[in-house]
Amino acid sequence: MKLGVRLPIAILIVVLLASSAFGAPVWQQRPTGYVNDFAHVLDVKTVAQIENIAQQVDQKGKAQIAVVTIPSLEGSDIESYAVKLYKTWGIGYRGTDHGVLILLAVQDRRYRTEVGYGLEPILPDGKVGGFWREAVPNLKAADYSGAILLVTARIADVIAK
């Protein structure tokens, strides 16, 4: 086979492998840190701020906060998606279940916070829902960085207390 034929085939294989890796459901991918912006809607400064907040909560509060943005739920409901992601990634420490998943599905305009059993007494659904209601103006303005930072900061404040 000539080099001229091999090169396009090699490029096609690389493109197909890359597209299949990115097309995999989020829970089949590995988290790269506290913030995983698969929808590419968070600015660099905000990601750094959230990473810092989550690291402080992890070190001082012995709880893990994971922030995930996705383009779409691809037909799934937000609750099932969040539970599966939370369990598959193992958010929170074993034995204490002190974990929080903050999930935003941008195209579907859906959001969800999944709270581990160990944190439910201090982060009940009503309280966490209030944080999201506070962030709705940011979401409506497509300020996803502002919305996610606000919710993360509110959750971190509750855990810190």
GROMACS .gro file of C-alpha atoms in nm, residues 60-133:
model
   74
   60LYS     CA    1  -1.122   2.078   5.529
   61GLY     CA    2  -1.476   1.941   5.519
   62LYS     CA    3  -1.395   1.587   5.407
   63ALA     CA    4  -1.665   1.611   5.140
   64GLN     CA    5  -1.640   1.602   4.762
   65ILE     CA    6  -1.814   1.836   4.521
   66ALA     CA    7  -1.820   1.735   4.154
   67VAL     CA    8  -1.944   1.981   3.891
   68VAL     CA    9  -2.044   1.842   3.553
   69THR     CA   10  -2.187   2.017   3.250
   70ILE     CA   11  -2.314   1.819   2.954
   71PRO     CA   12  -2.459   1.932   2.623
   72SER     CA   13  -2.766   1.707   2.646
   73LEU     CA   14  -2.930   1.427   2.843
   74GLU     CA   15  -2.989   1.250   2.510
   75GLY     CA   16  -3.342   1.150   2.603
   76SER     CA   17  -3.271   1.047   2.960
   77ASP     CA   18  -3.435   1.215   3.257
   78ILE     CA   19  -3.213   1.433   3.474
   79GLU     CA   20  -3.273   1.237   3.795
   80SER     CA   21  -3.169   0.899   3.652
   81TYR     CA   22  -2.871   1.053   3.474
   82ALA     CA   23  -2.749   1.224   3.791
   83VAL     CA   24  -2.788   0.913   4.008
   84LYS     CA   25  -2.603   0.696   3.757
   85LEU     CA   26  -2.322   0.949   3.720
   86TYR     CA   27  -2.293   0.995   4.099
   87LYS     CA   28  -2.271   0.620   4.162
   88THR     CA   29  -2.049   0.533   3.866
   89TRP     CA   30  -1.794   0.804   3.945
   90GLY     CA   31  -1.805   0.724   4.317
   91ILE     CA   32  -1.848   1.083   4.433
   92GLY     CA   33  -1.802   1.120   4.809
   93TYR     CA   34  -1.601   0.917   5.052
   94ARG     CA   35  -1.685   0.555   5.112
   95GLY     CA   36  -1.840   0.508   5.453
   96THR     CA   37  -1.950   0.868   5.497
   97ASP     CA   38  -2.113   0.931   5.156
   98HIS     CA   39  -2.022   1.298   5.181
   99GLY     CA   40  -2.052   1.385   4.815
  100VAL     CA   41  -2.240   1.632   4.597
  101LEU     CA   42  -2.288   1.625   4.221
  102ILE     CA   43  -2.388   1.951   4.052
  103LEU     CA   44  -2.513   1.864   3.703
  104LEU     CA   45  -2.620   2.100   3.424
  105ALA     CA   46  -2.760   1.977   3.090
  106VAL     CA   47  -2.737   2.292   2.880
  107GLN     CA   48  -2.948   2.215   2.571
  108ASP     CA   49  -3.221   2.050   2.779
  109ARG     CA   50  -3.225   2.340   3.025
  110ARG     CA   51  -3.221   2.096   3.315
  111TYR     CA   52  -3.016   2.097   3.631
  112ARG     CA   53  -2.986   1.868   3.929
  113THR     CA   54  -2.789   1.839   4.249
  114GLU     CA   55  -2.741   1.486   4.374
  115VAL     CA   56  -2.651   1.482   4.744
  116GLY     CA   57  -2.499   1.181   4.919
  117TYR     CA   58  -2.682   1.035   5.217
  118GLY     CA   59  -2.418   1.167   5.458
  119LEU     CA   60  -2.490   1.528   5.359
  120GLU     CA   61  -2.869   1.509   5.318
  121PRO     CA   62  -2.939   1.634   5.673
  122ILE     CA   63  -2.762   1.964   5.599
  123LEU     CA   64  -2.839   1.983   5.223
  124PRO     CA   65  -3.203   1.878   5.185
  125ASP     CA   66  -3.375   1.909   4.846
  126GLY     CA   67  -3.555   2.229   4.945
  127LYS     CA   68  -3.237   2.410   5.041
  128VAL     CA   69  -3.048   2.299   4.730
  129GLY     CA   70  -3.349   2.384   4.514
  130GLY     CA   71  -3.337   2.735   4.660
  131PHE     CA   72  -2.977   2.772   4.545
  132TRP     CA   73  -3.081   2.681   4.190
  133ARG     CA   74  -3.380   2.919   4.202
   0.00000   0.00000   0.00000
